Short mmCIF file of C-alpha atoms (C1' of nucleotides) in Angstrom, two decimals:
data_model
loop_
_atom_site.label_atom_id
_atom_site.label_comp_id
_atom_site.label_asym_id
_atom_site.label_seq_id
_atom_site.Cartn_x
_atom_site.Cartn_y
_atom_site.Cartn_z
CA MET F 20 -22.79 -7.20 7.56
CA ASP F 21 -23.27 -4.70 10.32
CA LYS F 22 -21.02 -6.74 12.45
CA LYS F 23 -20.32 -4.12 15.03
CA THR F 24 -23.19 -1.73 14.78
CA GLU F 25 -23.87 -2.22 18.43
CA GLN F 26 -20.75 -0.48 19.55
CA LYS F 27 -20.45 -0.41 23.27
CA LYS F 28 -18.19 2.52 23.74
CA VAL F 29 -19.31 5.87 22.51
CA PHE F 30 -15.83 6.99 21.67
CA LEU F 31 -15.39 4.11 19.26
CA ASP F 32 -18.71 4.97 17.72
CA ILE F 33 -17.53 8.52 17.28
CA VAL F 34 -14.41 7.32 15.52
CA GLN F 35 -16.68 5.55 13.05
CA GLN F 36 -18.97 8.51 12.59
CA LEU F 37 -16.00 10.79 12.16
CA ARG F 38 -14.88 8.65 9.31
CA GLN F 39 -18.27 8.88 7.64
CA LEU F 40 -18.37 12.60 8.17
CA ILE F 41 -14.98 13.00 6.53
CA LYS F 42 -16.15 10.94 3.62
CA MET F 43 -19.51 12.66 3.26
CA GLU F 44 -18.18 16.17 3.42
CA GLU F 45 -15.20 15.21 1.30
CA ILE F 46 -12.69 16.66 3.71
CA GLN F 47 -9.27 16.43 2.14
CA ALA F 48 -5.91 15.98 3.81
CA GLY F 49 -4.88 19.18 5.51
CA GLU F 50 -8.39 20.55 5.64
CA LYS F 51 -10.22 21.52 8.79
CA LEU F 52 -12.65 19.38 10.72
CA PRO F 53 -15.65 20.75 12.58
CA SER F 54 -14.77 22.03 16.03
CA GLU F 55 -15.08 19.81 19.07
CA ARG F 56 -18.12 21.71 20.28
CA VAL F 57 -19.86 21.43 16.93
CA LEU F 58 -19.10 17.74 16.67
CA SER F 59 -20.35 17.21 20.17
CA GLU F 60 -23.64 18.84 19.25
CA ARG F 61 -24.01 17.21 15.83
CA LEU F 62 -23.32 13.73 17.14
CA GLY F 63 -25.36 14.25 20.27
CA VAL F 64 -22.58 13.33 22.68
CA GLY F 65 -20.52 15.09 25.28
CA ARG F 66 -17.50 17.08 24.29
CA SER F 67 -15.24 14.91 26.40
CA SER F 68 -16.27 11.85 24.43
CA VAL F 69 -15.52 13.64 21.20
CA ARG F 70 -12.14 14.54 22.62
CA GLU F 71 -11.39 10.93 23.54
CA ALA F 72 -12.03 9.93 19.96
CA LEU F 73 -10.05 12.81 18.51
CA ARG F 74 -7.11 12.21 20.83
CA SER F 75 -7.08 8.58 19.75
CA LEU F 76 -6.94 9.53 16.11
CA GLU F 77 -4.28 12.06 16.90
CA LEU F 78 -2.11 9.42 18.51
CA LEU F 79 -2.59 7.32 15.41
CA GLY F 80 -1.48 10.34 13.43
CA LEU F 81 -4.68 10.56 11.43
CA ILE F 82 -5.47 14.10 12.55
CA GLU F 83 -3.49 17.07 13.79
CA THR F 84 -4.58 19.75 16.19
CA LYS F 85 -3.53 23.34 16.58
CA HIS F 86 -4.24 24.97 19.90
CA GLY F 87 -6.76 27.69 19.23
CA GLY F 88 -6.71 26.94 15.54
CA GLY F 89 -8.68 23.80 15.01
CA THR F 90 -8.46 20.13 14.12
CA PHE F 91 -7.16 19.07 10.73
CA LEU F 92 -7.08 15.90 8.71
CA ALA F 93 -3.45 14.88 8.71
CA SER F 94 -1.24 15.09 5.70
CA THR F 95 -0.30 11.45 5.54
CA HIS F 96 3.29 10.87 6.49
CA LYS F 97 3.27 12.06 10.06
CA HIS F 98 2.34 9.04 12.05
CA GLN F 99 3.43 8.81 15.63
CA LEU F 100 2.39 5.24 15.51
CA VAL F 101 5.73 3.57 15.43
CA GLU F 102 7.04 5.89 18.07
CA ILE F 103 4.28 4.97 20.45
CA LEU F 104 4.26 1.30 19.62
CA SER F 105 7.99 1.14 19.95
CA MET F 106 7.86 2.77 23.34
CA PHE F 107 5.66 0.03 24.59
CA ILE F 108 6.72 -2.95 22.60
CA LEU F 109 10.17 -2.51 21.21
CA GLU F 110 12.78 -1.89 23.79
CA ASP F 111 15.68 -4.23 23.29
CA GLU F 112 18.22 -4.50 20.53
CA LYS F 113 16.62 -7.54 18.96
CA SER F 114 13.51 -5.52 18.40
CA LYS F 115 15.35 -2.73 16.68
CA LYS F 116 16.83 -5.28 14.39
CA ASP F 117 13.33 -6.59 13.74
CA VAL F 118 12.22 -3.15 12.65
CA GLU F 119 15.03 -2.97 10.14
CA LEU F 120 14.35 -6.46 8.84
CA THR F 121 10.65 -5.86 8.55
CA ARG F 122 11.22 -2.65 6.66
CA GLN F 123 13.49 -4.51 4.29
CA ILE F 124 10.88 -7.17 3.72
CA HIS F 125 8.66 -4.55 2.18
CA GLU F 126 11.49 -3.03 0.21
CA LYS F 127 12.56 -6.34 -1.26
CA GLU F 128 9.04 -7.25 -2.23
CA ALA F 129 8.65 -3.93 -4.00
CA ILE F 130 11.84 -4.55 -5.94
CA ARG F 131 10.56 -7.98 -6.93
CA VAL F 132 7.21 -6.64 -8.05
CA ILE F 133 8.72 -3.88 -10.13
CA SER F 134 11.32 -6.15 -11.68
CA CYS F 135 8.64 -8.55 -12.78
CA THR F 136 6.24 -5.97 -14.14
CA GLU F 137 6.95 -4.60 -17.57
CA THR F 138 4.91 -1.43 -17.11
CA LEU F 139 6.56 -0.60 -13.82
CA ARG F 140 10.16 -1.35 -14.50
CA THR F 141 10.14 0.67 -17.71
CA LEU F 142 8.79 3.78 -16.04
CA PRO F 143 10.71 6.95 -16.93
CA VAL F 144 11.10 7.82 -13.26
CA TRP F 145 13.98 5.40 -12.91
CA ASP F 146 15.92 7.20 -15.61
CA SER F 147 15.39 10.41 -13.76
CA PHE F 148 17.17 8.90 -10.81
CA PHE F 149 20.26 8.28 -12.86
CA VAL F 150 20.38 11.95 -13.65
CA LYS F 151 19.80 12.89 -10.06
CA LEU F 152 22.48 10.53 -8.86
CA GLU F 153 25.01 12.19 -11.11
CA ILE F 154 24.03 15.78 -10.72
CA GLU F 155 22.50 16.39 -7.35
CA ASP F 156 24.51 16.16 -4.20
CA ALA F 157 21.72 15.32 -1.87
CA ILE F 158 20.17 11.98 -2.61
CA SER F 159 19.13 10.03 0.43
CA CYS F 160 18.58 6.36 0.72
CA ARG F 161 15.06 7.16 1.70
CA ASP F 162 14.28 9.02 -1.53
CA VAL F 163 15.09 6.03 -3.66
CA LEU F 164 13.36 3.50 -1.47
CA ARG F 165 10.25 5.59 -1.18
CA GLU F 166 9.92 5.86 -4.93
CA ILE F 167 10.33 2.11 -5.23
CA ILE F 168 7.69 1.32 -2.68
CA ILE F 169 5.29 3.88 -4.11
CA THR F 170 5.72 2.50 -7.59
CA ALA F 171 5.11 -1.06 -6.47
CA GLY F 172 1.60 0.19 -5.83
CA ASN F 173 0.62 -1.41 -2.53
CA ARG F 174 -0.61 1.50 -0.48
CA LEU F 175 -0.82 -0.42 2.74
CA SER F 176 2.70 -1.68 2.32
CA LEU F 177 3.72 1.92 1.71
CA LYS F 178 2.06 3.01 4.88
CA VAL F 179 3.71 0.34 6.95
CA TRP F 180 7.01 1.22 5.34
CA PHE F 181 6.64 4.90 6.15
CA GLN F 182 6.15 4.08 9.76
CA LEU F 183 9.08 1.72 9.92
CA ALA F 184 11.29 4.11 7.97
CA ALA F 185 10.44 6.86 10.40
CA TYR F 186 11.73 4.69 13.17
CA ASP F 187 15.36 4.60 12.20
CA GLY F 188 15.25 7.65 10.06
CA ASP F 189 18.72 8.95 10.81
CA ARG F 190 20.50 6.42 8.72
CA LEU F 191 17.99 6.57 5.91
CA ASN F 192 17.96 10.32 5.60
CA ARG F 193 21.69 10.72 5.39
CA ASN F 194 22.97 11.63 1.96
CA SER F 195 24.35 8.79 -0.06
CA THR F 196 28.08 8.39 -0.51
CA GLU F 197 29.62 7.90 -3.93
CA GLU F 198 30.02 4.22 -3.21
CA GLU F 199 26.37 3.90 -2.38
CA LYS F 200 25.33 5.80 -5.49
CA LEU F 201 27.15 3.26 -7.62
CA ILE F 202 25.35 0.40 -5.95
CA ILE F 203 22.02 2.15 -6.33
CA GLN F 204 22.67 2.62 -10.03
CA THR F 205 23.44 -1.06 -10.40
CA MET F 206 20.28 -1.95 -8.59
CA LEU F 207 18.05 0.36 -10.60
CA LYS F 208 19.61 -0.77 -13.85
CA SER F 209 18.98 -4.41 -13.01
CA MET F 210 15.45 -3.58 -12.02
CA GLN F 211 14.78 -1.75 -15.25
CA LEU F 212 15.96 -4.74 -17.22
CA GLY F 213 13.86 -7.11 -15.19
CA TYR F 214 16.78 -8.88 -13.57
CA GLU F 215 15.13 -9.55 -10.24
CA LYS F 216 17.97 -11.57 -8.78
CA GLU F 217 20.61 -9.04 -9.64
CA ALA F 218 18.52 -6.19 -8.36
CA LEU F 219 18.01 -7.92 -5.03
CA LYS F 220 21.68 -8.75 -4.82
CA ALA F 221 22.59 -5.11 -5.32
CA TYR F 222 19.99 -4.19 -2.74
CA GLU F 223 21.54 -6.50 -0.17
CA GLN F 224 24.92 -5.00 -0.87
CA TRP F 225 23.47 -1.54 -0.48
CA MET F 226 21.99 -2.36 2.91
CA LYS F 227 25.26 -3.88 4.00
CA THR F 228 27.06 -0.70 3.07
CA LEU F 229 24.51 1.34 4.94
CA ARG F 230 24.99 -0.66 8.10
CA SER F 231 28.76 -0.31 8.04
CA ASN F 232 28.65 3.47 7.65
CA MET V 15 11.61 13.43 36.00
CA ASP V 16 12.88 15.29 33.03
CA LYS V 17 9.70 17.04 32.22
CA LYS V 18 10.14 18.88 28.99
CA THR V 19 7.18 21.04 29.76
CA GLU V 20 7.19 23.01 26.57
CA GLN V 21 3.43 23.27 26.74
CA LYS V 22 3.26 19.87 25.18
CA LYS V 23 -0.01 18.06 25.34
CA VAL V 24 -0.72 16.56 28.68
CA PHE V 25 -2.30 13.48 27.21
CA LEU V 26 0.86 12.65 25.29
CA ASP V 27 2.85 13.21 28.44
CA ILE V 28 0.55 10.82 30.22
CA VAL V 29 1.11 8.19 27.56
CA GLN V 30 4.82 8.45 28.30
CA GLN V 31 4.37 8.32 32.04
CA LEU V 32 2.05 5.40 31.69
CA ARG V 33 4.76 3.54 29.87
CA GLN V 34 7.26 4.28 32.63
CA LEU V 35 4.76 3.25 35.24
CA ILE V 36 4.19 -0.06 33.50
CA LYS V 37 7.90 -0.62 33.30
CA MET V 38 8.61 0.42 36.88
CA GLU V 39 5.90 -1.67 38.43
CA GLU V 40 6.60 -4.52 36.07
CA ILE V 41 3.02 -4.86 35.00
CA GLN V 42 2.75 -7.88 32.75
CA ALA V 43 0.42 -8.47 29.84
CA GLY V 44 -3.07 -9.12 31.11
CA GLU V 45 -2.45 -7.53 34.47
CA LYS V 46 -4.38 -4.63 35.86
CA LEU V 47 -3.39 -1.00 35.70
CA PRO V 48 -4.18 1.52 38.42
CA SER V 49 -7.68 2.94 38.14
CA GLU V 50 -8.35 6.16 36.28
CA ARG V 51 -8.98 8.03 39.49
CA VAL V 52 -5.77 6.77 41.06
CA LEU V 53 -3.74 7.61 37.97
CA SER V 54 -5.29 11.04 37.87
CA GLU V 55 -4.16 11.67 41.41
CA ARG V 56 -0.71 10.10 41.10
CA LEU V 57 0.11 12.00 37.93
CA GLY V 58 -1.44 15.19 39.17
CA VAL V 59 -3.79 15.67 36.22
CA GLY V 60 -7.50 15.61 35.65
CA ARG V 61 -9.28 12.34 35.16
CA SER V 62 -10.47 13.41 31.72
CA SER V 63 -6.88 13.82 30.56
CA VAL V 64 -6.05 10.37 31.86
CA ARG V 65 -9.02 9.04 29.96
CA GLU V 66 -7.90 10.68 26.72
CA ALA V 67 -4.56 8.94 27.05
CA LEU V 68 -6.09 5.60 27.98
CA ARG V 69 -8.62 5.74 25.17
CA SER V 70 -5.80 6.41 22.72
CA LEU V 71 -3.90 3.40 23.91
CA GLU V 72 -7.08 1.38 23.77
CA LEU V 73 -7.60 2.28 20.14
CA LEU V 74 -4.04 1.22 19.49
CA GLY V 75 -4.90 -2.02 21.22
CA LEU V 76 -2.24 -1.64 23.86
CA ILE V 77 -4.71 -1.80 26.73
CA GLU V 78 -8.14 -3.26 27.29
CA THR V 79 -10.87 -1.98 29.53
CA LYS V 80 -13.68 -3.76 31.26
CA HIS V 81 -16.60 -1.62 32.33
CA GLY V 82 -16.67 -1.71 36.09
CA GLY V 83 -13.70 -4.04 36.16
CA GLY V 84 -10.66 -2.00 35.38
CA THR V 85 -7.99 -1.34 32.80
CA PHE V 86 -5.60 -4.08 31.74
CA LEU V 87 -2.41 -4.28 29.79
CA ALA V 88 -3.37 -5.99 26.55
CA SER V 89 -2.36 -9.51 25.73
CA THR V 90 -0.55 -8.72 22.50
CA HIS V 91 -2.48 -9.97 19.55
CA LYS V 92 -5.53 -7.82 19.82
CA HIS V 93 -4.63 -4.69 18.01
CA GLN V 94 -7.47 -2.84 16.42
CA LEU V 95 -4.88 -0.93 14.53
CA VAL V 96 -5.46 -2.29 11.10
CA GLU V 97 -9.18 -2.08 11.50
CA ILE V 98 -9.09 1.57 12.37
CA LEU V 99 -6.49 2.47 9.82
CA SER V 100 -8.35 0.60 7.17
CA MET V 101 -11.56 2.36 8.00
CA PHE V 102 -9.94 5.66 7.28
CA ILE V 103 -7.52 4.79 4.60
CA LEU V 104 -8.60 1.62 2.94
CA GLU V 105 -12.06 1.78 1.55
CA ASP V 106 -12.16 0.40 -1.91
CA GLU V 107 -11.60 -3.07 -3.29
CA LYS V 108 -8.07 -2.27 -4.31
CA SER V 109 -7.26 -1.63 -0.70
CA LYS V 110 -8.62 -4.93 0.46
CA LYS V 111 -6.42 -6.54 -2.09
CA ASP V 112 -3.52 -4.57 -0.65
CA VAL V 113 -4.18 -6.03 2.76
CA GLU V 114 -4.02 -9.52 1.36
CA LEU V 115 -0.88 -8.81 -0.62
CA THR V 116 0.84 -7.20 2.32
CA ARG V 117 0.04 -10.15 4.51
CA GLN V 118 1.48 -12.44 1.90
CA ILE V 119 4.65 -10.41 1.72
CA HIS V 120 5.35 -11.34 5.31
CA GLU V 121 4.39 -14.95 4.77
CA LYS V 122 6.64 -15.35 1.79
CA GLU V 123 9.57 -13.78 3.54
CA ALA V 124 9.10 -16.16 6.45
CA ILE V 125 9.12 -19.12 4.08
CA ARG V 126 12.31 -17.84 2.52
CA VAL V 127 14.00 -17.34 5.85
CA ILE V 128 13.09 -20.77 7.10
CA SER V 129 14.05 -22.49 3.86
CA CYS V 130 17.47 -20.91 3.98
CA THR V 131 18.17 -21.60 7.62
CA GLU V 132 19.30 -25.08 8.55
CA THR V 133 18.30 -24.82 12.18
CA LEU V 134 14.81 -23.59 11.35
CA ARG V 135 13.83 -25.80 8.47
CA THR V 136 14.87 -28.95 10.33
CA LEU V 137 12.73 -28.17 13.34
CA PRO V 138 10.59 -31.11 14.50
CA VAL V 139 7.49 -28.93 14.49
CA TRP V 140 7.13 -29.33 10.74
CA ASP V 141 6.94 -33.09 11.06
CA SER V 142 4.20 -32.67 13.59
CA PHE V 143 2.18 -30.85 10.97
CA PHE V 144 2.31 -33.84 8.67
CA VAL V 145 0.75 -35.93 11.38
CA LYS V 146 -1.85 -33.27 12.09
CA LEU V 147 -2.71 -32.95 8.43
CA GLU V 148 -3.42 -36.64 8.23
CA ILE V 149 -5.17 -37.22 11.51
CA GLU V 150 -6.93 -34.08 12.62
CA ASP V 151 -9.90 -32.74 10.79
CA ALA V 152 -9.57 -29.18 11.75
CA ILE V 153 -6.45 -27.59 10.42
CA SER V 154 -6.83 -24.01 9.33
CA CYS V 155 -4.74 -22.07 6.95
CA ARG V 156 -4.03 -19.70 9.77
CA ASP V 157 -2.54 -22.39 12.02
CA VAL V 158 0.11 -23.26 9.50
CA LEU V 159 0.92 -19.73 8.54
CA ARG V 160 1.18 -18.61 12.12
CA GLU V 161 3.67 -21.31 12.95
CA ILE V 162 5.73 -20.32 9.94
CA ILE V 163 5.82 -16.66 10.84
CA ILE V 164 6.58 -17.40 14.48
CA THR V 165 9.41 -19.70 13.55
CA ALA V 166 10.95 -17.15 11.21
CA GLY V 167 11.60 -15.19 14.39
CA ASN V 168 10.81 -11.61 13.50
CA ARG V 169 8.50 -10.49 16.24
CA LEU V 170 7.50 -7.26 14.59
CA SER V 171 6.71 -9.05 11.37
CA LEU V 172 4.61 -11.44 13.43
CA LYS V 173 2.78 -8.55 14.99
CA VAL V 174 2.02 -6.94 11.66
CA TRP V 175 0.93 -10.29 10.31
CA PHE V 176 -1.46 -10.86 13.20
CA GLN V 177 -3.14 -7.57 12.48
CA LEU V 178 -3.44 -8.23 8.79
CA ALA V 179 -4.59 -11.79 9.33
CA ALA V 180 -7.29 -10.54 11.65
CA TYR V 181 -8.53 -8.34 8.86
CA ASP V 182 -9.72 -11.03 6.52
CA GLY V 183 -9.90 -13.73 9.06
CA ASP V 184 -12.89 -15.57 7.67
CA ARG V 185 -11.05 -17.18 4.85
CA LEU V 186 -7.98 -17.94 6.93
CA ASN V 187 -9.82 -19.59 9.78
CA ARG V 188 -11.81 -21.95 7.62
CA ASN V 189 -10.70 -25.58 7.81
CA SER V 190 -8.51 -26.75 5.01
CA THR V 191 -9.88 -28.98 2.27
CA GLU V 192 -8.13 -32.18 1.25
CA GLU V 193 -6.77 -30.45 -1.82
CA GLU V 194 -5.29 -27.70 0.29
CA LYS V 195 -3.78 -30.17 2.70
CA LEU V 196 -1.88 -31.78 -0.14
CA ILE V 197 -0.49 -28.47 -1.24
CA ILE V 198 0.48 -27.58 2.30
CA GLN V 199 2.33 -30.87 2.61
CA THR V 200 4.22 -30.15 -0.57
CA MET V 201 5.12 -26.73 0.68
CA LEU V 202 6.29 -27.88 4.08
CA LYS V 203 8.28 -30.72 2.58
CA SER V 204 10.05 -28.34 0.20
CA MET V 205 10.73 -26.00 3.05
CA GLN V 206 12.19 -28.75 5.18
CA LEU V 207 14.55 -29.71 2.40
CA GLY V 208 15.59 -26.12 1.83
CA TYR V 209 14.02 -25.85 -1.59
CA GLU V 210 13.04 -22.22 -1.34
CA LYS V 211 11.77 -21.91 -4.89
CA GLU V 212 9.56 -24.96 -4.69
CA ALA V 213 8.20 -23.98 -1.32
CA LEU V 214 7.22 -20.56 -2.62
CA LYS V 215 5.68 -22.09 -5.69
CA ALA V 216 3.53 -24.37 -3.56
CA TYR V 217 2.65 -21.38 -1.42
CA GLU V 218 1.45 -19.42 -4.43
CA GLN V 219 -0.64 -22.38 -5.50
CA TRP V 220 -2.07 -22.63 -2.01
CA MET V 221 -3.10 -18.98 -2.01
CA LYS V 222 -4.64 -19.37 -5.42
CA THR V 223 -6.71 -22.28 -4.18
CA LEU V 224 -7.79 -20.27 -1.18
CA ARG V 225 -8.99 -17.42 -3.32
CA SER V 226 -11.07 -19.66 -5.54
CA ASN V 227 -12.86 -21.32 -2.65
"C1'" DT J 9 -5.58 51.06 1.88
"C1'" DA J 10 -3.02 49.36 5.72
"C1'" DC J 11 -2.81 48.38 10.30
"C1'" DC J 12 -4.12 47.13 14.91
"C1'" DG J 13 -6.77 45.66 18.79
"C1'" DA J 14 -10.98 43.72 20.53
"C1'" DA J 15 -14.13 39.93 20.01
"C1'" DA J 16 -15.20 35.47 18.63
"C1'" DG J 17 -13.80 30.87 17.89
"C1'" DT J 18 -11.22 26.82 19.30
"C1'" DG J 19 -8.42 23.48 21.64
"C1'" DG J 20 -6.53 22.22 26.61
"C1'" DT J 21 -7.65 21.01 31.06
"C1'" DC J 22 -10.03 20.43 35.40
"C1'" DT J 23 -13.99 19.59 38.58
"C1'" DG J 24 -17.84 17.27 39.90
"C1'" DG J 25 -21.58 14.60 39.13
"C1'" DC J 26 -24.45 10.52 37.82
"C1'" DC J 27 -24.97 5.93 35.83
"C1'" DA J 28 -23.90 0.92 34.85
"C1'" DC J 29 -21.20 -2.70 35.74
"C1'" DT J 30 -17.80 -5.68 38.43
"C1'" DT J 31 -15.42 -7.07 42.46
"C1'" DT J 32 -15.14 -7.40 47.24
"C1'" DT J 33 -16.98 -7.87 51.69
"C1'" DG J 34 -19.34 -9.66 55.45
"C1'" DA J 35 -23.29 -11.43 57.61
"C1'" DA J 36 -26.74 -14.93 57.60
"C1'" DC J 37 -27.31 -19.61 56.80
"C1'" DA J 38 -26.57 -24.71 56.26
"C1'" DT X 15 -16.66 -24.83 59.30
"C1'" DG X 16 -17.88 -23.83 54.86
"C1'" DT X 17 -21.44 -21.62 51.51
"C1'" DT X 18 -24.33 -18.36 49.72
"C1'" DC X 19 -25.83 -14.06 48.38
"C1'" DA X 20 -27.00 -9.29 48.85
"C1'" DA X 21 -25.05 -4.86 50.06
"C1'" DA X 22 -21.10 -1.91 49.62
"C1'" DA X 23 -17.11 -0.39 47.46
"C1'" DG X 24 -14.51 0.14 43.40
"C1'" DT X 25 -14.23 1.21 38.55
"C1'" DG X 26 -15.10 2.63 33.86
"C1'" DG X 27 -18.58 5.45 30.77
"C1'" DC X 28 -20.39 9.69 29.95
"C1'" DC X 29 -21.86 14.37 30.47
"C1'" DA X 30 -22.22 19.47 31.71
"C1'" DG X 31 -19.96 23.47 32.78
"C1'" DA X 32 -16.22 26.29 33.76
"C1'" DC X 33 -11.82 28.64 32.93
"C1'" DC X 34 -7.50 29.33 30.44
"C1'" DA X 35 -4.35 30.02 26.34
"C1'" DC X 36 -4.03 30.52 21.81
"C1'" DT X 37 -5.61 31.64 16.93
"C1'" DT X 38 -8.55 33.66 13.67
"C1'" DT X 39 -11.73 37.05 12.32
"C1'" DC X 40 -13.44 41.50 11.75
"C1'" DG X 41 -14.42 46.29 12.26
"C1'" DG X 42 -12.68 50.83 13.14
"C1'" DT X 43 -8.98 54.04 12.96
"C1'" DA X 44 -5.03 56.24 10.95
#
DNA sequence: TACCGAAAGTGGTCTGGCCACTTTTGAACA
DNA sequence: TGTTCAAAAGTGGCCAGACCACTTTCGGTA
């Protein structure tokens, strides 16, 4: 059970304790954490060790710091993770392609899940998209995909997706063209009706269009 | 260098410089990095700042440190990432289920890719598994899945999978029962022949069996 | 009541020190 | 010549204290 209670490194231990502290004191996203000096005293460790732990979490994007202001629990979607990982790991073109493909893996699975789940595919939110697609000018690829992934209900998959989507954000954030909107409508319609195959087919077409633009 | 010294955080700057250093000096995975004191001097910053950067990368699993020995560029598959993220984000049962589902997303996609790709599904490696399944006693679920993901060729997907697989490793590392071996054979055979549907069906059955044991 | 400036609080960074552990070195030994 | 092993050097782990830059807080003045 306590598999790693005998942590060697203090800073890893602090990461653990920080987690407990956040849970105990019910610190919500965006709220302030105790100051470095306070943490140092409460946990009985040096301030530099606390900083090592905090900096680690910051790099992971789990906390944010404001010089002179304090340390705050991050509001989810601001992970530097992919940026850092990509700096070290992904450098060639093949890797960039991998990022895109991996992102699409999660997107496709979400479409499958929704198509096959009565309660999800009949959600009113999809109808709202039809309205948006006709009325609003600014609908980005990302908006639609995000809703899909969120609805599919796998939070971890969502998290991975956010990171990957942040990586080649330019293309995703661009507003959709009329051609794309049509494809999106087809896809959503198929999904609503539970036509998994058709929905995925439309999705593939959509991605193809995105690449060419 | 193009130092964009907009009062950015030194430790983030160090992370960048570290990356360049690794690239410049062609430090390979497993090889040693300069010591903290040397880095501190070369980069013209305090040792504590260097440590904050190194500890961050350590938490990400990009480097490994040996007390008294030195700091080493990590040999890929040892990312603590999921563990840390899950500590903070995934705490309930639902989340554990998410980990499993997310892992399976990548596995299924790999099976699809291989099934649909002549050059991949006809690889001799699959035949070798049939022999192994019959002769060797110790074949773990993980062995088979890993080969599948590797063959599919998406390195990022592989990386994500490694992390997720590490998360609930107990079940994956266990040796396969005779029943499971039969299912695996069915799956591989279908995959070899390009029968995507059947392969996935066998896969689902396999996972179901795993859960019940 | 509204405003402003000083004080307090907080993160950012550096220095220097001590400890524990690993690797290297070199001298004694076989 | 080759081996062994203990001392020395190298390295990470951790802490205390100091100073700076910035933000927030708070009390007094207009």
